[in-house]
Coordinates of C-alpha atoms and ligand atoms in Angstrom, one line a residue:
X111 CA -24.6 -5.4 -15.0
X112 CA -22.5 -3.6 -17.6
X113 CA -19.0 -2.5 -16.4
X114 CA -19.6 1.2 -17.3
X115 CA -22.8 1.2 -15.1
X116 CA -21.0 0.2 -11.9
X117 CA -20.3 3.7 -10.7
X118 CA -22.8 6.5 -10.6
X119 CA -20.7 9.7 -10.6
X120 CA -22.7 12.9 -10.8
X121 CA -20.7 15.9 -9.7
X122 CA -23.5 18.2 -10.9
X123 CA -25.9 16.7 -8.4
X124 CA -23.2 15.9 -5.8
X125 CA -23.9 12.1 -5.9
X126 CA -21.5 9.2 -6.1
X127 CA -22.5 5.6 -5.8
X128 CA -20.7 2.3 -6.3
X129 CA -22.6 -0.9 -7.2
X130 CA -22.1 -3.6 -4.6
X131 CA -21.3 -6.3 -7.2
X132 CA -17.9 -4.7 -7.3
X133 CA -17.3 -6.3 -3.9
X134 CA -18.8 -9.7 -4.6
X135 CA -18.5 -10.7 -8.2
X136 CA -15.9 -13.3 -9.3
X137 CA -16.0 -11.9 -12.8
X138 CA -15.1 -8.4 -11.6
X139 CA -12.3 -9.9 -9.5
X140 CA -10.9 -11.6 -12.6
X141 CA -11.1 -8.3 -14.6
X142 CA -9.4 -6.5 -11.7
X143 CA -6.5 -8.9 -12.0
X144 CA -6.2 -8.4 -15.7
X145 CA -6.9 -4.7 -15.9
X146 CA -5.6 -3.3 -12.6
X147 CA -3.0 -5.6 -11.0
X148 CA -1.5 -6.8 -14.3
X149 CA -1.2 -3.2 -15.6
X150 CA -0.5 -0.9 -12.6
X151 CA 2.9 -0.4 -11.0
X152 CA 2.7 -2.5 -7.8
X153 CA 4.9 -2.5 -4.8
X154 CA 7.5 -5.2 -4.3
X155 CA 9.8 -4.2 -1.5
X156 CA 12.2 -1.6 0.0
X157 CA 15.9 -1.7 -0.5
X158 CA 16.5 -1.5 3.3
X159 CA 15.0 -5.0 3.6
X160 CA 18.0 -6.4 1.7
X161 CA 21.1 -4.7 3.1
X162 CA 23.7 -7.3 2.2
X163 CA 24.6 -9.3 -1.0
X164 CA 22.7 -12.6 -0.9
X165 CA 19.8 -11.2 1.2
X166 CA 16.4 -12.3 -0.1
X167 CA 12.7 -12.0 0.9
X168 CA 9.8 -13.9 -0.5
X169 CA 6.7 -12.2 -1.5
X170 CA 3.4 -12.5 -3.4
X171 CA 3.0 -9.7 -5.9
X172 CA 0.0 -9.3 -8.2
X173 CA -1.0 -12.9 -7.6
X174 CA 2.5 -14.1 -8.6
X175 CA 5.0 -15.9 -6.4
X176 CA 8.1 -13.7 -6.3
X177 CA 11.3 -13.3 -4.4
X178 CA 13.4 -10.2 -4.1
X179 CA 17.2 -10.7 -4.0
X180 CA 20.3 -8.6 -3.4
X181 CA 22.7 -10.0 -6.0
X182 CA 26.5 -10.3 -5.5
X183 CA 26.9 -7.5 -8.0
X184 CA 25.0 -5.2 -5.7
X185 CA 21.9 -5.1 -7.8
X186 CA 18.4 -5.7 -6.3
X187 CA 16.2 -7.9 -8.5
X188 CA 12.6 -9.2 -8.0
X189 CA 12.4 -12.7 -9.6
X190 CA 9.3 -14.7 -10.5
X191 CA 9.6 -17.6 -8.1
X192 CA 9.3 -20.5 -10.5
X193 CA 11.9 -22.8 -11.8
X194 CA 12.6 -22.6 -15.5
X195 CA 12.7 -26.4 -15.6
X196 CA 9.2 -27.4 -14.6
X197 CA 7.9 -24.8 -12.3
X198 CA 8.6 -25.5 -8.7
X199 CA 9.2 -22.6 -6.4
X200 CA 12.9 -22.0 -6.2
X201 CA 12.8 -19.9 -3.0
X202 CA 11.0 -21.7 -0.2
X203 CA 11.8 -19.5 2.7
X204 CA 10.4 -16.1 3.7
X205 CA 13.7 -14.5 4.1
X206 CA 17.4 -15.3 4.4
X207 CA 20.8 -15.0 2.8
X208 CA 22.0 -17.2 0.0
X209 CA 24.8 -17.3 -2.6
X210 CA 22.7 -19.7 -4.7
X211 CA 19.2 -21.1 -4.9
X212 CA 18.8 -24.8 -5.7
X213 CA 15.4 -26.0 -6.8
X214 CA 14.4 -28.8 -4.6
X215 CA 12.6 -30.7 -7.3
X216 CA 15.4 -31.8 -9.7
X217 CA 18.2 -29.6 -8.5
X218 CA 18.6 -26.8 -11.0
X219 CA 20.7 -24.1 -9.4
X220 CA 20.6 -20.4 -9.8
X221 CA 23.0 -17.8 -8.4
X222 CA 21.7 -14.7 -6.6
X223 CA 21.8 -12.7 -9.9
X224 CA 19.3 -15.2 -11.3
X225 CA 21.7 -17.0 -13.7
X226 CA 21.2 -20.7 -14.1
X227 CA 24.6 -22.0 -13.0
X228 CA 24.0 -25.7 -12.7
X229 CA 21.8 -28.6 -14.0
X230 CA 22.4 -32.2 -12.9
X231 CA 23.8 -34.5 -15.6
X232 CA 24.7 -31.7 -18.1
X233 CA 25.8 -34.2 -20.7
X234 CA 22.2 -35.3 -21.0
X235 CA 21.3 -32.1 -22.8
X236 CA 21.8 -31.4 -26.5
X237 CA 23.9 -28.4 -27.6
X238 CA 20.7 -26.4 -28.4
X239 CA 19.9 -26.4 -24.7
X240 CA 21.3 -23.0 -23.7
X241 CA 21.7 -22.5 -19.9
X242 CA 22.3 -18.9 -20.4
X243 CA 18.8 -18.4 -21.6
X244 CA 17.2 -20.1 -18.6
X245 CA 17.9 -17.8 -15.8
X246 CA 15.2 -16.8 -13.3
X247 CA 12.8 -14.3 -14.9
X248 CA 11.9 -10.9 -13.7
X249 CA 8.7 -8.9 -14.2
X250 CA 8.8 -7.1 -17.6
X251 CA 9.3 -3.7 -15.9
X252 CA 11.0 -3.0 -12.6
X253 CA 11.8 0.5 -11.3
X254 CA 12.4 2.1 -8.0
X255 CA 11.5 5.4 -6.4
X256 CA 14.1 6.3 -3.8
X257 CA 14.4 2.8 -2.5
X258 CA 10.8 1.7 -3.0
X259 CA 10.9 -1.0 -5.7
X260 CA 7.9 -1.5 -7.9
X261 CA 7.1 -4.0 -10.7
X262 CA 4.8 -3.8 -13.6
X263 CA 3.6 -6.7 -15.7
X264 CA 2.5 -4.5 -18.7
X265 CA 5.6 -3.8 -20.7
X266 CA 3.9 -0.9 -22.4
X267 CA 3.1 0.9 -19.2
X268 CA 4.1 4.5 -18.5
X269 CA 7.2 5.0 -16.4
X270 CA 7.0 4.6 -12.6
X271 CA 7.8 8.3 -12.3
X272 CA 4.9 9.5 -14.2
X273 CA 2.6 6.8 -12.7
X274 CA 3.4 8.0 -9.2
X275 CA 3.0 11.7 -10.2
X276 CA 2.2 13.9 -7.2
X277 CA 2.1 11.1 -4.7
X278 CA 5.9 11.3 -4.8
X279 CA 5.7 14.4 -2.6
X280 CA 4.1 12.3 0.1
X281 CA 6.7 9.5 -0.4
X282 CA 9.4 12.2 -0.1
X283 CA 7.9 13.3 3.2
X284 CA 8.0 9.8 4.6
X285 CA 11.5 9.2 3.3
X286 CA 12.8 12.5 4.5
X287 CA 11.2 12.4 8.0
X288 CA 14.8 12.6 9.2
X289 CA 18.0 13.4 7.4
X290 CA 19.2 9.8 7.4
X291 CA 16.3 8.4 5.5
X292 CA 14.2 5.4 6.5
X293 CA 14.3 1.6 7.0
X294 CA 11.5 -0.8 6.5
X295 CA 11.8 -3.3 9.4
X296 CA 11.7 -7.0 8.9
X297 CA 9.0 -9.1 10.7
X298 CA 5.8 -7.6 9.1
X299 CA 2.4 -8.2 10.6
X300 CA 0.3 -10.4 8.3
X301 CA -3.4 -11.0 8.5
X302 CA -6.5 -11.7 6.4
X303 CA -9.9 -10.0 6.4
X304 CA -13.1 -11.7 5.1
X305 CA -14.0 -8.8 2.9
X306 CA -13.3 -7.3 -0.5
X307 CA -9.8 -5.7 -0.8
X308 CA -11.3 -2.4 -1.9
X309 CA -13.0 -2.0 1.5
X310 CA -9.7 -1.7 3.2
X311 CA -8.4 0.6 0.5
X312 CA -11.4 2.8 1.3
X313 CA -11.0 2.4 5.1
X314 CA -7.3 3.3 5.0
X315 CA -8.0 6.8 3.8
X316 CA -11.4 7.2 5.5
X317 CA -11.6 9.9 8.2
X318 CA -15.4 9.5 8.4
X319 CA -15.5 6.2 10.4
X320 CA -13.0 7.3 13.1
X321 CA -15.4 8.7 15.8
X322 CA -17.9 5.8 15.5
X323 CA -15.8 2.7 14.6
X324 CA -13.0 3.7 16.9
X325 CA -15.2 4.9 19.8
X326 CA -13.5 2.7 22.4
X327 CA -10.1 4.2 21.4
X328 CA -11.5 7.7 21.6
X329 CA -12.9 6.9 25.0
X330 CA -9.5 5.5 26.1
X331 CA -7.8 8.8 25.0
X332 CA -10.4 10.8 26.9
X333 CA -9.9 8.6 30.0
X334 CA -6.2 9.3 29.8
X335 CA -7.0 13.0 30.0
X336 CA -6.1 13.6 26.4
X337 CA -7.8 16.7 25.1
X338 CA -9.4 16.1 21.7
X339 CA -9.5 19.2 19.6
X340 CA -11.7 19.7 16.7
X341 CA -10.2 19.4 13.2
X342 CA -8.2 22.4 12.4
X343 CA -8.7 24.5 9.3
X344 CA -5.8 22.8 7.6
X345 CA -7.0 19.2 7.8
X346 CA -8.2 18.0 4.4
X347 CA -8.9 15.1 2.1
X348 CA -7.1 15.0 -1.2
X349 CA -7.4 13.6 -4.7
X350 CA -3.7 13.3 -5.7
X351 CA -4.4 12.2 -9.2
X352 CA -4.2 8.7 -10.8
X353 CA -6.3 7.1 -8.1
X354 CA -3.8 8.1 -5.3
X355 CA -5.5 9.9 -2.4
X356 CA -4.8 11.2 1.1
X357 CA -6.3 12.6 4.2
X358 CA -4.9 14.5 7.0
X359 CA -6.5 13.5 10.3
X360 CA -7.7 15.5 13.2
X361 CA -5.2 17.4 15.2
X362 CA -4.8 15.6 18.5
X363 CA -2.7 16.6 21.4
X364 CA -1.6 13.0 21.6
X365 CA -0.5 11.5 18.4
X366 CA 1.4 14.3 16.8
X367 CA 4.5 12.3 17.3
X368 CA 3.8 9.9 14.6
X369 CA 1.4 7.5 16.1
X370 CA -1.9 8.1 17.9
X371 CA -0.9 6.7 21.2
X372 CA 1.1 9.0 23.3
X373 CA 3.6 6.6 24.8
X374 CA 6.8 8.3 23.8
X375 CA 9.1 9.4 26.6
X376 CA 9.9 13.1 27.1
X377 CA 13.4 12.6 25.5
X378 CA 11.9 11.2 22.4
X379 CA 9.4 14.1 22.2
X380 CA 12.1 16.7 22.4
X381 CA 13.8 15.0 19.5
X382 CA 10.7 14.6 17.4
X383 CA 9.9 18.2 18.0
X384 CA 13.2 18.9 16.3
X385 CA 12.3 16.7 13.4
X386 CA 9.0 18.5 13.1
X387 CA 10.8 21.9 13.0
X388 CA 13.1 20.5 10.3
X389 CA 10.1 19.5 8.3
X390 CA 8.6 22.9 8.6
X391 CA 11.9 24.3 7.5
X392 CA 12.1 22.0 4.5
X393 CA 8.5 22.1 3.3
X394 CA 7.2 25.3 4.7
X395 CA 4.3 25.9 7.2
X396 CA 1.9 25.1 4.4
X397 CA 3.0 21.5 4.3
X398 CA 3.8 21.1 8.0
X399 CA 0.4 19.4 8.4
X400 CA 1.4 17.0 5.6
X401 CA 3.9 15.6 8.0
X402 CA 3.4 11.8 8.0
X403 CA 1.8 11.0 11.3
X404 CA -1.1 13.1 10.4
X405 CA -1.5 11.9 6.9
X406 CA -2.7 8.5 5.6
X407 CA -2.2 8.0 1.9
X408 CA -2.9 5.5 -0.8
X409 CA -0.5 4.7 -3.7
X410 CA -3.0 3.3 -6.2
X411 CA -4.1 0.6 -6.2
X412 CA -3.1 -1.2 -3.0
X413 CA -0.2 0.3 -1.1
X414 CA -1.1 2.4 1.9
X415 CA 1.0 4.5 4.3
X416 CA -0.6 4.9 7.7
X417 CA 1.1 7.9 9.2
X418 CA 4.9 7.8 9.4
X419 CA 5.0 4.4 11.1
X420 CA 3.4 1.9 8.9
X421 CA 3.3 0.7 5.3
X422 CA 0.8 -1.9 4.2
X423 CA -0.1 -3.8 1.1
X424 CA -3.6 -5.2 0.4
X425 CA -4.0 -8.1 -2.0
X426 CA -7.3 -9.8 -3.0
X427 CA -7.5 -13.6 -2.6
X428 CA -11.2 -13.9 -3.7
X429 CA -14.0 -11.3 -3.9
X430 CA -14.7 -11.8 -0.2
X431 CA -11.2 -12.3 1.2
X432 CA -8.0 -10.2 1.3
X433 CA -4.5 -10.5 2.7
X434 CA -2.7 -7.7 4.4
X435 CA 1.0 -7.2 5.2
X436 CA 2.0 -4.3 7.4
X437 CA 5.6 -3.2 7.9
X438 CA 7.0 -0.7 10.5
X439 CA 8.9 2.2 9.0
X440 CA 11.7 3.8 11.1
X441 CA 14.2 6.5 10.5
X442 CA 17.7 5.0 9.9
X443 CA 19.4 7.2 12.5
X444 CA 16.9 6.8 15.3
X445 CA 18.0 5.5 18.7
X446 CA 17.0 2.1 19.9
X447 CA 14.6 3.5 22.3
X448 CA 12.8 5.7 19.7
X449 CA 12.7 2.8 17.4
X450 CA 11.2 0.5 20.0
X451 CA 8.5 3.1 20.7
X452 CA 7.5 3.0 17.0
X453 CA 7.7 -0.7 16.8
X454 CA 5.3 -0.9 19.8
X455 CA 2.9 1.2 17.9
X456 CA 2.1 -1.6 15.5
X457 CA 0.8 -4.2 17.9
X458 CA -0.7 -1.5 20.1
X459 CA -2.7 0.1 17.4
X460 CA -2.9 -2.4 14.5
X461 CA -2.3 -5.8 16.0
X462 CA -4.9 -8.4 16.7
X463 CA -5.4 -7.0 20.2
X464 CA -4.8 -3.4 19.1
X465 CA -6.9 -0.3 19.4
X466 CA -7.8 0.2 15.8
X467 CA -7.4 -2.7 13.3
X468 CA -9.8 -5.2 15.0
X469 CA -12.5 -2.5 14.9
X470 CA -11.9 -1.9 11.2
X471 CA -11.8 -5.6 10.5
X472 CA -15.2 -5.9 12.2
X473 CA -16.6 -3.1 10.1
X474 CA -15.3 -4.4 6.9
X475 CA -16.5 -8.0 7.4
X476 CA -19.8 -6.6 8.5
X477 CA -20.1 -4.6 5.3
X478 CA -19.2 -7.7 3.2
X479 CA -21.9 -9.8 5.0
X480 CA -24.3 -7.0 4.3
X481 CA -23.7 -7.3 0.6
X482 CA -25.5 -10.7 0.7
X483 CA -28.7 -8.7 0.8
X484 CA -28.5 -8.1 -3.0
X485 CA -31.8 -6.2 -3.1
X486 CA -29.7 -3.2 -1.7
X487 CA -27.6 -2.5 -4.7
X488 CA -25.6 0.7 -4.1
X489 CA -23.0 2.0 -1.7
X490 CA -23.0 5.8 -1.2
X491 CA -19.8 7.8 -1.3
X492 CA -21.2 11.3 -1.9
X493 CA -20.1 13.0 1.3
X494 CA -18.5 16.4 0.7
X495 CA -19.0 16.3 -3.0
X496 CA -19.9 20.0 -3.3
X497 CA -17.7 21.5 -0.7
X498 CA -13.9 22.0 -0.2
X499 CA -12.7 18.5 0.9
X500 CA -12.5 17.8 4.6
X501 CA -10.7 14.8 6.0
X502 CA -13.9 13.0 6.9
X503 CA -15.4 13.5 3.4
X504 CA -15.2 10.8 0.8
X505 CA -13.2 12.6 -1.9
X506 CA -10.1 10.5 -1.6
X507 CA -12.3 7.3 -2.0
X508 CA -14.0 8.8 -5.1
X509 CA -10.5 9.4 -6.5
X510 CA -9.7 5.7 -6.1
X511 CA -13.0 4.6 -7.6
X512 CA -12.7 6.9 -10.6
X513 CA -9.3 5.5 -11.5
X514 CA -10.6 2.0 -10.8
X515 CA -13.4 2.5 -13.3
X516 CA -11.1 4.0 -15.9
X517 CA -8.8 1.0 -15.6
X518 CA -11.6 -1.5 -15.8
X519 CA -13.0 0.2 -18.9
X520 CA -9.5 0.6 -20.4
X521 CA -9.9 4.4 -20.6
X522 CA -6.8 6.5 -20.6
X523 CA -8.3 8.6 -17.7
X524 CA -11.3 8.8 -15.6
X525 CA -14.5 10.2 -17.1
X526 CA -14.9 12.7 -14.3
X527 CA -11.5 13.7 -13.1
X528 CA -12.6 15.4 -10.0
X529 CA -15.6 16.6 -8.0
X530 CA -16.8 20.0 -9.3
X531 CA -15.4 21.7 -6.2
X532 CA -11.8 20.5 -6.7
X533 CA -9.6 22.3 -4.3
X534 CA -6.5 20.9 -2.7
X535 CA -7.1 22.3 0.8
X536 CA -9.8 24.1 2.7
Ligands
FES706 S1 11.3 -28.0 -11.4 FE1 13.1 -27.1 -10.7 S2 14.6 -28.5 -11.1 FE2 12.9 -29.4 -11.9
FE2_707 FE1 -10.0 2.6 11.2

């Protein structure tokens, strides 16, 4: 199938379909690596993960081994984790603190600024061998937005600032959830799903599946006597531009404090009400419902914020396998108790025995298995195409796919920028 035939996008008729080979084809995965992950700005890490000089974390980014280091000069640098000698991985621990990194293979040594500071038997090298040229390499482009570091492997790419565009507003709301800013906590949750990575991208901004996939959770809330109110007028789905998308979930009496499980103590609630009031003050009533906790959003292509408590990245391993890492986000100035309540949220909701992620995992793996029936060729994502977007419509997924297609075809922008009824809120 030709690349430009993989998406059927017909705003006139209100139909949007995606060919299922996008989820199963090795060739498409190879092209995604080349045209999406090697050209987009991709998330590396947050400055709060490396508070002290020498701190480092190891990470896989865009299919490359990397490590992210706080240098003794105070600068944070993501390095390609491969020795300039003959390739071995220089950093072999997930995190730690080090003044220098010695390659275990032949002993070349780099300082935490990436400079090559020692090779065994230096006299064995001719004068043309220049150590100063053999420091650890960084991705061609590295930029940060308010502490979130991104890399790009295409040196001709647009700036991070223009790439992020309007999704910066959402990042701001996460960052400014309290006056002191945020921390990304160490000890992420890591897991794999036997499904194509784009299925979790879709799922992360999908309000449609909640009542059915998460039925047991809904029942639990009901059993707890939680009143489930209908979506309010101001809940919405949003195409933020450049493939970024968001949806604001249903208003629930539980869950307005960031997570969806109402396990905060009264003290914490009082404080969080204050935070909410500050947010209304800062962003106005209009954006009060953008407060993270009610909003899931995607930073294209594979970085997702789930409310105000979690950040995740989704990387493909093969067409039918993805790897996910999820981090807890906490306000810097939060008390230990409040912080613990948030941290509990992750295993409770997203962990292997949690309320939500195991159900999502089952749905995604089930879809992937369904694609073996190749006679059925198309997925449908038409919902809400000719009305003002609601959170359980599929606009935000169409926004992703339109950018995906533009990138795969090497077009400067998507052929259809929007649904015909493009409106930011209902
Ligand atoms: S590969 Fe690193 S020192 Fe040889
Ligand atoms: Fe879900």
